[in-house]
Short mmCIF file of C-alpha atoms in Angstrom, two decimals:
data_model
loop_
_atom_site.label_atom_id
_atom_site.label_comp_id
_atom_site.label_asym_id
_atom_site.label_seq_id
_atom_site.Cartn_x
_atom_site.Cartn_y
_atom_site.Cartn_z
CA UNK B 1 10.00 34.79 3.06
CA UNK B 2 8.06 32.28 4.98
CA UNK B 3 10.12 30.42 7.87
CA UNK B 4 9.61 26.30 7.15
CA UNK B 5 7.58 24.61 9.08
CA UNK B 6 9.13 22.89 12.60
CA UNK B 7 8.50 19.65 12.43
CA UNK B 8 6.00 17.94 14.69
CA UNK B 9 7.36 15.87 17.42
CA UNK B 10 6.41 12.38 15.53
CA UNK B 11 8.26 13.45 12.46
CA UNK B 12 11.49 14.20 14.37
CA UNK B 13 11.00 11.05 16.63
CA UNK B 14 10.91 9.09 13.11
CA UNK B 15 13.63 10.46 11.95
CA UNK B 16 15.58 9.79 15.00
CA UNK B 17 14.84 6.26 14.97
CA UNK B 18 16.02 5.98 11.06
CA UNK B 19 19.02 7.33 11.26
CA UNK B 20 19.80 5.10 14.41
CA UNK B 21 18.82 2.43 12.91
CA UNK B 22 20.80 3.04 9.69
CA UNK B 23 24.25 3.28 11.90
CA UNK B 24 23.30 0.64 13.24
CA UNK B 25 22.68 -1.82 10.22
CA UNK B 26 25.92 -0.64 9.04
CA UNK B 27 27.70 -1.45 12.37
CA UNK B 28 26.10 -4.97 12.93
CA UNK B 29 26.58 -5.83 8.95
CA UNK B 30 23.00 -5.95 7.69
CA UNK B 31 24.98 -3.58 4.80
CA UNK B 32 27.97 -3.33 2.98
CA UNK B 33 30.36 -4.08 0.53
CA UNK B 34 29.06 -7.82 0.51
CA UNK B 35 25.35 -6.96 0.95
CA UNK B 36 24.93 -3.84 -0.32
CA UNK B 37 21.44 -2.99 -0.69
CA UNK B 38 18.71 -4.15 2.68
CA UNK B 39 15.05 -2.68 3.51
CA UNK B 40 14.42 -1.53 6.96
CA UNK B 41 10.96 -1.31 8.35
CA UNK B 42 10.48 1.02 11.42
CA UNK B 43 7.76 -1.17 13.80
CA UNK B 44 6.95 1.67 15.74
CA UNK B 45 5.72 3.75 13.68
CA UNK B 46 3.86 1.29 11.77
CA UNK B 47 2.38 0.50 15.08
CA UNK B 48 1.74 3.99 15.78
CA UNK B 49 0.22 3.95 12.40
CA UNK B 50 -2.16 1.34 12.74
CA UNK B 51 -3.39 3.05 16.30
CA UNK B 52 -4.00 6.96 14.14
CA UNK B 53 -6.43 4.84 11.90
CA UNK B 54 -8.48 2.68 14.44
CA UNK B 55 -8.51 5.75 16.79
CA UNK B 56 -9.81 7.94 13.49
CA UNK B 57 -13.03 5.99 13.38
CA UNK B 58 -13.62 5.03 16.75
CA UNK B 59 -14.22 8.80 17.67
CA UNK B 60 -16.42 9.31 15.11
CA UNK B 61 -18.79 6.10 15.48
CA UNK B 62 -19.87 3.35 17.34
CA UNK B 63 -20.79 1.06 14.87
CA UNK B 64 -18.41 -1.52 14.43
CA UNK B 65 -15.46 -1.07 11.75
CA UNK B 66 -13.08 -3.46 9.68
CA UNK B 67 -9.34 -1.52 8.86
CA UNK B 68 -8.88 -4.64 6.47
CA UNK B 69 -4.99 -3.62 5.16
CA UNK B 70 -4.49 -3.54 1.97
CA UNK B 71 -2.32 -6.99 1.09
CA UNK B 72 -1.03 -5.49 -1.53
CA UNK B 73 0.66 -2.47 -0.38
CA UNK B 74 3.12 -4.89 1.52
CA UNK B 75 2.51 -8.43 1.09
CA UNK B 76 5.31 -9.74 3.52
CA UNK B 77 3.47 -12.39 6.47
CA UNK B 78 5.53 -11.12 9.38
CA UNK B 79 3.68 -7.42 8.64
CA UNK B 80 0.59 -8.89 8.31
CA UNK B 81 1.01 -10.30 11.69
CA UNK B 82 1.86 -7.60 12.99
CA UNK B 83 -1.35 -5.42 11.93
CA UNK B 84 -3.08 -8.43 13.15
CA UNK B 85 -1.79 -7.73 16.71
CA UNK B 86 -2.49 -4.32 16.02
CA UNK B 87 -6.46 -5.28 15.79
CA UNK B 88 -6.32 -5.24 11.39
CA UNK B 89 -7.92 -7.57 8.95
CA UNK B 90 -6.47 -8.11 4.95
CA UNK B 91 -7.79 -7.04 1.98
CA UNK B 92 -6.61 -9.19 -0.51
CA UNK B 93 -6.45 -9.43 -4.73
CA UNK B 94 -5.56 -12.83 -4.96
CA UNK B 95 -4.82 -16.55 -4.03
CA UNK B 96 -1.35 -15.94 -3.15
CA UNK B 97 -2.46 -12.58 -0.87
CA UNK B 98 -5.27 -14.74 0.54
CA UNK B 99 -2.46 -17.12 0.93
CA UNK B 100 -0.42 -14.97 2.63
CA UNK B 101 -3.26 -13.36 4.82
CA UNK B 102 -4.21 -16.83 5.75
CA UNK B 103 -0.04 -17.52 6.95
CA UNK B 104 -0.07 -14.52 8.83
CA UNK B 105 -3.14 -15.34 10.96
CA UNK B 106 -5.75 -13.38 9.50
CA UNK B 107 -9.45 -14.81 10.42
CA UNK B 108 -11.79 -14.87 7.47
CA UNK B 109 -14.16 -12.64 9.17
CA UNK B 110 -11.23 -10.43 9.09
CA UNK B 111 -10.91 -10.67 5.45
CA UNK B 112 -11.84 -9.66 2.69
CA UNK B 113 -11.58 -10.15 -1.41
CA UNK B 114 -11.24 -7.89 -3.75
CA UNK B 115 -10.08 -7.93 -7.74
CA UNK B 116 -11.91 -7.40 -11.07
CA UNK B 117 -10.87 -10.71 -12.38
CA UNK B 118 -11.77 -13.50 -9.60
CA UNK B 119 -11.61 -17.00 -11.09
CA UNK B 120 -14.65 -19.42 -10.40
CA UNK B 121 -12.04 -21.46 -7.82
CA UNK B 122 -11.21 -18.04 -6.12
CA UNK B 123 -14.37 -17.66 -5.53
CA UNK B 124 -15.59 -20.76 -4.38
CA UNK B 125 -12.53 -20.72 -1.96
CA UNK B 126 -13.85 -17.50 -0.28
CA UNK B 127 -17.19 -18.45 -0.13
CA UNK B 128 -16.02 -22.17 1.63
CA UNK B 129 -13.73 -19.87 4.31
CA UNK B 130 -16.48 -17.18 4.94
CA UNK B 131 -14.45 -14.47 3.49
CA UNK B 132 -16.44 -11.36 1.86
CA UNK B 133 -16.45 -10.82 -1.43
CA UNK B 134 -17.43 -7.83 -3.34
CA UNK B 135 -18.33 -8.92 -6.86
CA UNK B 136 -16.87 -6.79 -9.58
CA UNK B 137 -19.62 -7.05 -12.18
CA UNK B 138 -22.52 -8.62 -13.49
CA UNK B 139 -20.77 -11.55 -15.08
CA UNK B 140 -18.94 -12.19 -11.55
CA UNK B 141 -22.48 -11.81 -9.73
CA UNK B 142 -24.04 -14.53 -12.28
CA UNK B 143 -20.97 -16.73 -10.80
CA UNK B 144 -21.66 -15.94 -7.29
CA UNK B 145 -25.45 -16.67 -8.04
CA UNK B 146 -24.36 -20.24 -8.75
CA UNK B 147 -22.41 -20.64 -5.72
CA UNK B 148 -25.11 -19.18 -3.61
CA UNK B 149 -27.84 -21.82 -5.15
CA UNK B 150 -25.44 -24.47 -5.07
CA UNK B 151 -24.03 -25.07 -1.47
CA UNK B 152 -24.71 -21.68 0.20
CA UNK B 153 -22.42 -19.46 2.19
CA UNK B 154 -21.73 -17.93 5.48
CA UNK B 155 -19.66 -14.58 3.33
CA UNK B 156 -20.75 -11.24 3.70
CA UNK B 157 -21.53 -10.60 0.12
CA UNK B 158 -21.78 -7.12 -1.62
CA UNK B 159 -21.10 -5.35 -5.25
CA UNK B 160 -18.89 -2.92 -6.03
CA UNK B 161 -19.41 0.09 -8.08
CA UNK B 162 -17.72 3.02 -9.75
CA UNK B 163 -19.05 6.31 -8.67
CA UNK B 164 -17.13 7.88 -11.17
CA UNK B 165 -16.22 10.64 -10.03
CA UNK B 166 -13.08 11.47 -11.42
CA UNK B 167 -9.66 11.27 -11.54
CA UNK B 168 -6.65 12.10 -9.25
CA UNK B 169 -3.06 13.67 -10.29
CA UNK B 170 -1.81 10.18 -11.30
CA UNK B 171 -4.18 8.82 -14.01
CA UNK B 172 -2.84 4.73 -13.93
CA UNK B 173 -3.75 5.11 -10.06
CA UNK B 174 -7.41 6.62 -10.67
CA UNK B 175 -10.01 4.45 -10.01
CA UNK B 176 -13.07 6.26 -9.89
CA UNK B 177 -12.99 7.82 -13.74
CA UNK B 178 -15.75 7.34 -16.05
CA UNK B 179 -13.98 4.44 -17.72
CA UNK B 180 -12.22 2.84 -15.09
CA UNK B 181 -12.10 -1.23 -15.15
CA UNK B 182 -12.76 -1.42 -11.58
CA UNK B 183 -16.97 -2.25 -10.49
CA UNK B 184 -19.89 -1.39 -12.11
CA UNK B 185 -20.50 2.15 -13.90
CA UNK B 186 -22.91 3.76 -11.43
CA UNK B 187 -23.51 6.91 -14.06
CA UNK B 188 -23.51 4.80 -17.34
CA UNK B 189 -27.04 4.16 -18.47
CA UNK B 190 -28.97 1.48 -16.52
CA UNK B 191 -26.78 0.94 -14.42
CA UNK B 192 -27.82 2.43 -11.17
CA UNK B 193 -31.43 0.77 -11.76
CA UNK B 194 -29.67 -2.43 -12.12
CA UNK B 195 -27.75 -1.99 -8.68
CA UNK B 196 -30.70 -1.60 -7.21
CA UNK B 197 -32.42 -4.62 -8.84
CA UNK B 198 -29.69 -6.90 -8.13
CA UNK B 199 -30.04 -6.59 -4.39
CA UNK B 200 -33.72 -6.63 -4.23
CA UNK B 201 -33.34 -9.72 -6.04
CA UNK B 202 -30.46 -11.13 -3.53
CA UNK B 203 -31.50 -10.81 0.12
CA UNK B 204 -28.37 -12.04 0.45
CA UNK B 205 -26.29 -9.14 -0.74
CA UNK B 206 -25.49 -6.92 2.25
CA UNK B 207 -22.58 -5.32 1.27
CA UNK B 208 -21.94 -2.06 -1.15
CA UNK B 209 -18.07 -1.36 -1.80
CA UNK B 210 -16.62 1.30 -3.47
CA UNK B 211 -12.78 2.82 -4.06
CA UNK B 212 -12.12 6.60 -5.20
CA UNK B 213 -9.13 7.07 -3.13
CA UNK B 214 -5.26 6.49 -4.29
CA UNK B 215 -1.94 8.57 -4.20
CA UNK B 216 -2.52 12.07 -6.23
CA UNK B 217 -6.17 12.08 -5.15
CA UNK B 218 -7.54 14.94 -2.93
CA UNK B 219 -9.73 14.27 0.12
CA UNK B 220 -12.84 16.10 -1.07
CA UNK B 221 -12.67 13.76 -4.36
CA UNK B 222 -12.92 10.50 -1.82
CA UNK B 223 -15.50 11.65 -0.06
CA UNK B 224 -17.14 12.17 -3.08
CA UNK B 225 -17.18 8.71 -4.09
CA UNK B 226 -17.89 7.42 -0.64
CA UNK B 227 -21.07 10.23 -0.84
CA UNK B 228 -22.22 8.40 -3.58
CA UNK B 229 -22.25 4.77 -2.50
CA UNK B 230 -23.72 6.07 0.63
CA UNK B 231 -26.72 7.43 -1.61
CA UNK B 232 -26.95 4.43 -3.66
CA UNK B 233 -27.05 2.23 0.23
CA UNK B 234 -29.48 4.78 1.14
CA UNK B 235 -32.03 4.30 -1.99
CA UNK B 236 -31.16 0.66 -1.88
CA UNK B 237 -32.77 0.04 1.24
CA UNK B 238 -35.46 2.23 0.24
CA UNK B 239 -36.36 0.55 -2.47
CA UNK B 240 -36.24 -3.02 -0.79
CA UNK B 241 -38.19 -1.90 2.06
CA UNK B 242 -35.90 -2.61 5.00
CA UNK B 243 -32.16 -1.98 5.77
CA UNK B 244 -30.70 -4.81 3.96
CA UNK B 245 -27.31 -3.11 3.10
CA UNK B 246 -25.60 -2.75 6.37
CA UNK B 247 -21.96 -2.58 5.90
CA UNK B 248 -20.38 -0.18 3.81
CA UNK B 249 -16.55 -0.69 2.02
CA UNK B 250 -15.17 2.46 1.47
CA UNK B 251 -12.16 1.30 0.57
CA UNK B 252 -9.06 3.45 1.29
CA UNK B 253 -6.12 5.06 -1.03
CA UNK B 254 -5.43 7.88 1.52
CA UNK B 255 -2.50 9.69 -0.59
CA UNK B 256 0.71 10.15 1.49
CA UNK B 257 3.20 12.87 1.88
CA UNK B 258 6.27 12.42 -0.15
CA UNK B 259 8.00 15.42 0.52
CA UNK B 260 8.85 15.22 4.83
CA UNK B 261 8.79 13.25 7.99
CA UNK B 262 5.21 14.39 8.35
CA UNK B 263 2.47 12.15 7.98
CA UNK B 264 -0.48 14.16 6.22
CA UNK B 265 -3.00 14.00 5.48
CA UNK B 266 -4.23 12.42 8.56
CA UNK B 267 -6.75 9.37 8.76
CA UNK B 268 -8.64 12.35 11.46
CA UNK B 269 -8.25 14.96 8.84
CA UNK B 270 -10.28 12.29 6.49
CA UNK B 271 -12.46 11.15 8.73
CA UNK B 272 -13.17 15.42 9.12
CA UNK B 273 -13.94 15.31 5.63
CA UNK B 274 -16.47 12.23 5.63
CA UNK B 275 -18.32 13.86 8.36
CA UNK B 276 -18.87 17.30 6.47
CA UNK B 277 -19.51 15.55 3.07
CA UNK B 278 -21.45 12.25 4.43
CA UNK B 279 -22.32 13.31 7.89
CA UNK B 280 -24.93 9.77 7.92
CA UNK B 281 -22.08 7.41 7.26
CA UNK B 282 -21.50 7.61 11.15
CA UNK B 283 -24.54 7.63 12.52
CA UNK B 284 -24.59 4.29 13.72
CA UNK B 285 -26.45 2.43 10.59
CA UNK B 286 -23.86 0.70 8.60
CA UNK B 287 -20.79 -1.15 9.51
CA UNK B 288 -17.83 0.36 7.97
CA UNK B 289 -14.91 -1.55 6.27
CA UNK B 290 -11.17 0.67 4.92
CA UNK B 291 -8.98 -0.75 3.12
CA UNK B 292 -5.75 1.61 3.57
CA UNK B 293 -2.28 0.16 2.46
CA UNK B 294 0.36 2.86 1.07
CA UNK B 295 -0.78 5.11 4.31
CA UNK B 296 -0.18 2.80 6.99
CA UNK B 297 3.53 1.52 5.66
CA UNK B 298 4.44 4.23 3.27
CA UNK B 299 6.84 6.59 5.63
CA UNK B 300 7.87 3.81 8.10
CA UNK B 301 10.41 2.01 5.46
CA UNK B 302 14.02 2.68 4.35
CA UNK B 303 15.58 1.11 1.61
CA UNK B 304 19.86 1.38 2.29
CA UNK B 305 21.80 1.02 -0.26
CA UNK B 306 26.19 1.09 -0.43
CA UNK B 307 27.54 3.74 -2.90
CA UNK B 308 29.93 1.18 -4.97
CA UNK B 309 31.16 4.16 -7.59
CA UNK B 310 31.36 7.74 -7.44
CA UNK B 311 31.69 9.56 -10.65
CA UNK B 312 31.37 12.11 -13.23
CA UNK B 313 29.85 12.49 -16.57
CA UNK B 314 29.35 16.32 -18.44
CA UNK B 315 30.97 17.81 -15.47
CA UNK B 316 27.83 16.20 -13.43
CA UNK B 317 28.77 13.77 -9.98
CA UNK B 318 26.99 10.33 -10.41
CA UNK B 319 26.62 7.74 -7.24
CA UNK B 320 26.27 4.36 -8.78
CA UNK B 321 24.71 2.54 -5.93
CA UNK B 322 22.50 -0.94 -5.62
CA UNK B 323 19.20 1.02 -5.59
CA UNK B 324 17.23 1.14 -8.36
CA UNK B 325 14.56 -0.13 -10.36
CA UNK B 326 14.31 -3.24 -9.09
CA UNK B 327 12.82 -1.34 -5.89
CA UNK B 328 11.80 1.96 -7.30
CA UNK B 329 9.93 0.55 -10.71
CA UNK B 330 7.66 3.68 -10.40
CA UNK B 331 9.78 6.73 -9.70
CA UNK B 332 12.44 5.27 -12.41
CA UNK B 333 9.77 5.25 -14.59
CA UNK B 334 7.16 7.73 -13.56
CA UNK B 335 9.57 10.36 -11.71
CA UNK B 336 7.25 13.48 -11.68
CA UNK B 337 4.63 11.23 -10.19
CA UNK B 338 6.56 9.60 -7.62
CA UNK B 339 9.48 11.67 -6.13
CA UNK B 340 11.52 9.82 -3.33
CA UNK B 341 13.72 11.83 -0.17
CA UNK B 342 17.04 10.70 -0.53
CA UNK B 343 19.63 11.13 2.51
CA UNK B 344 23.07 10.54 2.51
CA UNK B 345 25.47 8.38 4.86
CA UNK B 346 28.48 8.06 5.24
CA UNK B 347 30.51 4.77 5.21
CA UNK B 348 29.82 4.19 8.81
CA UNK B 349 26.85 5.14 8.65
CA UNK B 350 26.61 8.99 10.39
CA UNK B 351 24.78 11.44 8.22
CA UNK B 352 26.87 12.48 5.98
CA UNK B 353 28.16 16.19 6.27
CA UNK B 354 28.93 18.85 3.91
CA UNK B 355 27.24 21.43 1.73
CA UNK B 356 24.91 20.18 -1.13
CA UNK B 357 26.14 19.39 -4.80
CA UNK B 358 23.55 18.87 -7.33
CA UNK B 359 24.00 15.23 -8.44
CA UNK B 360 22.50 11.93 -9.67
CA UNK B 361 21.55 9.02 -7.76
CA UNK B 362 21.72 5.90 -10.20
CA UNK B 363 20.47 2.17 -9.44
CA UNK B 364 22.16 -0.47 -10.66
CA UNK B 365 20.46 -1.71 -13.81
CA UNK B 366 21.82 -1.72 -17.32
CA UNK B 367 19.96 1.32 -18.74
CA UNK B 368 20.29 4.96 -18.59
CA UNK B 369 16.91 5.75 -16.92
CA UNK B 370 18.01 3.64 -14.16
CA UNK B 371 17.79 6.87 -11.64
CA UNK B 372 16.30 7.55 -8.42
CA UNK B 373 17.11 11.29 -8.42
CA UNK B 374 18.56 13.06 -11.17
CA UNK B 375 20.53 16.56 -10.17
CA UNK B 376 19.66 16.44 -6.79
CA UNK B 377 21.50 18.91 -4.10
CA UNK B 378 23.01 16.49 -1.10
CA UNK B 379 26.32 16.13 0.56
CA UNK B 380 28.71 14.77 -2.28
CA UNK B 381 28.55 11.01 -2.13
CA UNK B 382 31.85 8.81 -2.62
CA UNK B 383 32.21 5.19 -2.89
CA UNK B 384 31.58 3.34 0.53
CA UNK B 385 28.95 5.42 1.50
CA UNK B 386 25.30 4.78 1.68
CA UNK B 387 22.05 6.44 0.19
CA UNK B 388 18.93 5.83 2.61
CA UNK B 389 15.86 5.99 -0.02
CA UNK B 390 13.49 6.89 2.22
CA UNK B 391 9.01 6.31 2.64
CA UNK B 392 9.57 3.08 0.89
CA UNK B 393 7.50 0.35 3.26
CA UNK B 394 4.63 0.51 1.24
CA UNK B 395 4.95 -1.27 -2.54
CA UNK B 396 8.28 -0.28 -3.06
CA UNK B 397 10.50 -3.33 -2.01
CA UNK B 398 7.54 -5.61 -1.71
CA UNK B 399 7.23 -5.06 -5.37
CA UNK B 400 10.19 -6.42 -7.08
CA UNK B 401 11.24 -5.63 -10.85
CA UNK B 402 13.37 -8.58 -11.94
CA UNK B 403 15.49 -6.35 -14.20
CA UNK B 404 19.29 -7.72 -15.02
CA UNK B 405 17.68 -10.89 -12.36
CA UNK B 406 19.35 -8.51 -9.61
CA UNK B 407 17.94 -10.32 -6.35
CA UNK B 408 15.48 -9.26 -3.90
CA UNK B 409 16.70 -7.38 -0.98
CA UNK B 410 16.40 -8.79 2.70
CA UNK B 411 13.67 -7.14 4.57
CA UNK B 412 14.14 -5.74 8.45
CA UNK B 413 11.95 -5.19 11.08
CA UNK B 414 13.72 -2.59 13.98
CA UNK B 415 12.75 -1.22 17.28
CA UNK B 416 14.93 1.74 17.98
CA UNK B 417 15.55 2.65 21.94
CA UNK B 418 17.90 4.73 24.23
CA UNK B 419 19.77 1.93 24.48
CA UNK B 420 20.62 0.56 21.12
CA UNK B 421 18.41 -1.32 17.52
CA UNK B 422 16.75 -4.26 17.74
CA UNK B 423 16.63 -5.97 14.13
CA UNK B 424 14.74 -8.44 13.15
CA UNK B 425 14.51 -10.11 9.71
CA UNK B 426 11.01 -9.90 7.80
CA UNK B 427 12.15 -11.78 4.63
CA UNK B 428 16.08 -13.06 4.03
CA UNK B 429 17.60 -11.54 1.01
CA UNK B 430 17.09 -14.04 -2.30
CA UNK B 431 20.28 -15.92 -3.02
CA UNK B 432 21.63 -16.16 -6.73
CA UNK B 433 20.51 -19.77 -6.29
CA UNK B 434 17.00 -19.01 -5.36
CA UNK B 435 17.25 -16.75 -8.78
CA UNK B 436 18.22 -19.77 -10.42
CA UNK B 437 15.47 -21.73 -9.66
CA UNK B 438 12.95 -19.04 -10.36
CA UNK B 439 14.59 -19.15 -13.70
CA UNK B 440 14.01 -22.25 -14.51
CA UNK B 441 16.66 -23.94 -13.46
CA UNK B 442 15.50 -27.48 -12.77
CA UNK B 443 14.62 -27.57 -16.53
CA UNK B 444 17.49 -26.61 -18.22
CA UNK B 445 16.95 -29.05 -21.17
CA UNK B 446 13.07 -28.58 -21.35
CA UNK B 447 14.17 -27.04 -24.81
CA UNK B 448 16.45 -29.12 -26.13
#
């Protein structure tokens, strides 16, 4: 029987720092019986994080390189400010992530948008701010052709394209499959020719993006597709006569590891991988851009939540606690695909002892799927204490489900030391008359 693996000193020095920090939101009331449910964010280790990635590239190439975080992943402004500091740029979807990039700091040369369906006043936005924009398609490339005519821009411009490669473990998160919605079909028939055409046409398109990676896809498959826009950059200039592609998106989706402190696979482990399977992507050539999200945040965020009943049903224990599908829409939903740790507290907030009993850990919504572990072996939980759902700072409580209109949880920044938890608050939790007004409150009688 093989001996499991010792953990590496960042792993234990995370987990250190969470369960400090967990006593200590229970001891300083950022939890408990009147606010049961509050995110924590761990800033050193998304600091730490942000440090792995830029470090990644820089030893494999001089040329510069954009880590342009993915806005999406965790759309909160204090974050983004803090990657900012930490020397990162946004990728954004949207007017309210552009919005929020903006808030936060982010310079447009630092930014960049992304999304298959960009309206004709997103775009003219981004162009006005400088901001690069990959186009999507040909329709969105028609739109950008107008702008370009029109009033000119200083935006990097560039298409995106689908090298199709394949798909990952998780099929909704694939992007590179042969009929994904995401850029233009590089192996449908045509379409490479009119790639090529397009930015012979457009001196002004100096950008090729593409996206293969995502959680449940292997780092040989994004390589792949980074291989092929590489090629495509490569025959591009070729064809044009001069090297007018010169920055290269490769977008980012490095999966993370859901089952331990450790954070694998490594941004040097991918970088590894693009040198063996694109060795000429670092030569010097192109200016790179990444757009990582779930890998920077992912394993840096709890999400603490108060064990209000303990019960049984068929002989099996059941902790009803205030985490559930309004955090966790995807493991509720999708549990084989995305598996969270759970740890147990007790009601002061010490890891809680005892031997494991198989049980269920149920949110608080009004159906029976409502479960972020079903039969899982921990310490027996009772009511009072606390369930610390745990790699949850990337999408997780960012991404509110508005089931039963439970409110959003207030968000917490901490610095754990020697001598005690610093907390700081990202985002206060939503009030029941903030729900209100989302609700329509201030038109009650619209109907009537």
């Amino acid at each position: 029987m093989t001996a499991p693996a010792t953990p590496s000193t960042a792993a234990s020095d995370a987990a250190r720092r969470r369960a400090q920090a967990v006593r200590a939101a229970v001891e300083q009331g950022l939890v408990g019986p009147d606010a049961p449910i509050v995110a924590l964010l761990d800033t050193t280790g998304m600091r730490a994080g942000a440090a792995a990635l830029r470090a990644a590239f820089a030893d494999a190439t001089d040329a510069p390189v954009l880590h342009a975080f993915a806005v999406k992943a965790c759309p909160l402004v204090p974050v983004l400010r803090l990657l900012r500091e930490e020397g990162l740029g946004a990728e954004v979807a949207s007017p309210g992530e552009l919005a929020l990039a903006r808030a936060a700091g982010m310079s447009a040369a630092d930014t960049v948008l992304d999304s298959p369906a960009k309206t004709p006043a997103e775009l003219r936005e981004a162009l006005g701010l400088g901001i690069a924009v990959n186009a999507d398609n040909p329709q969105e490339l028609a739109r950008l052709d107008a702008l370009v005519d029109s009033a000119g821009t200083a935006s990097p411009l560039g298409i995106r394209v689908n090298p199709q490669v394949g798909a990952g473990s998780i099929d909704a998160l694939s992007t590179a499959t042969a009929t994904s919605k995401f850029g233009v079909a590089l192996l449908d028939d045509g379409a490479r020719d009119w790639v090529v055409r397009a930015y012979a046409e457009r001196p002004w398109l100096t950008r090729l993006h593409t996206h293969t990676g995502s959680q449940g896809v292997a780092l040989p498959l994004m390589a792949q597709g980074v291989r092929a826009a590489y090629e495509l950059a490569e025959e591009i200039n070729a064809a044009v006569g001069r090297r007018q592609v010169d920055t290269l998106d490769i977008g980012g989706g490095l999966p993370v590891n859901f089952g331990s402190d450790e954070e694998t696979p490594t941004y040097a482990a991918y970088v590894r991988v693009l040198k063996e399977t694109v060795p000429g992507l670092f030569d010097g050539r192109y200016a790179l851009v990444t757009e990582f999200g779930r890998s920077l945040l992912a394993k840096h965020g709890t999400v603490l939540a108060r064990v209000e009943y303990a019960k049984r049903s068929g002989g099996r224990p059941i902790a009803v606690t205030h985490a559930g599908v309004q955090i966790a829409a995807r493991t509720v939903y999708a549990p084989a695909s995305w598996p969270l740790r759970i740890e147990a507290y007790d009601a002061k907030g010490r890891p809680k002892p005892g031997p494991a009993v198989a049980q269920d850990v149920a949110g608080p919504a009004c159906f029976a799927g409502d479960l972020l572990a079903e039969n899982r072996p921990l310490p027996l939980l009772e009511q009072g204490d606390y369930t610390a759902v745990l790699d949850t700072g990337a999408y997780y409580f960012a991404h509110h489900y508005s089931y039963n209109s439970l409110a959003r949880p207030g968000v917490h920044g901490f610095t754990a030391t020697p001598d005690g938890v610093r907390f700081a608050t990202v985002r206060s939790p939503q009030s029941v008359e903030d729900l209100v007004t989302e609700a329509g409150g201030a038109h009650a009688d619209a109907l009537l």
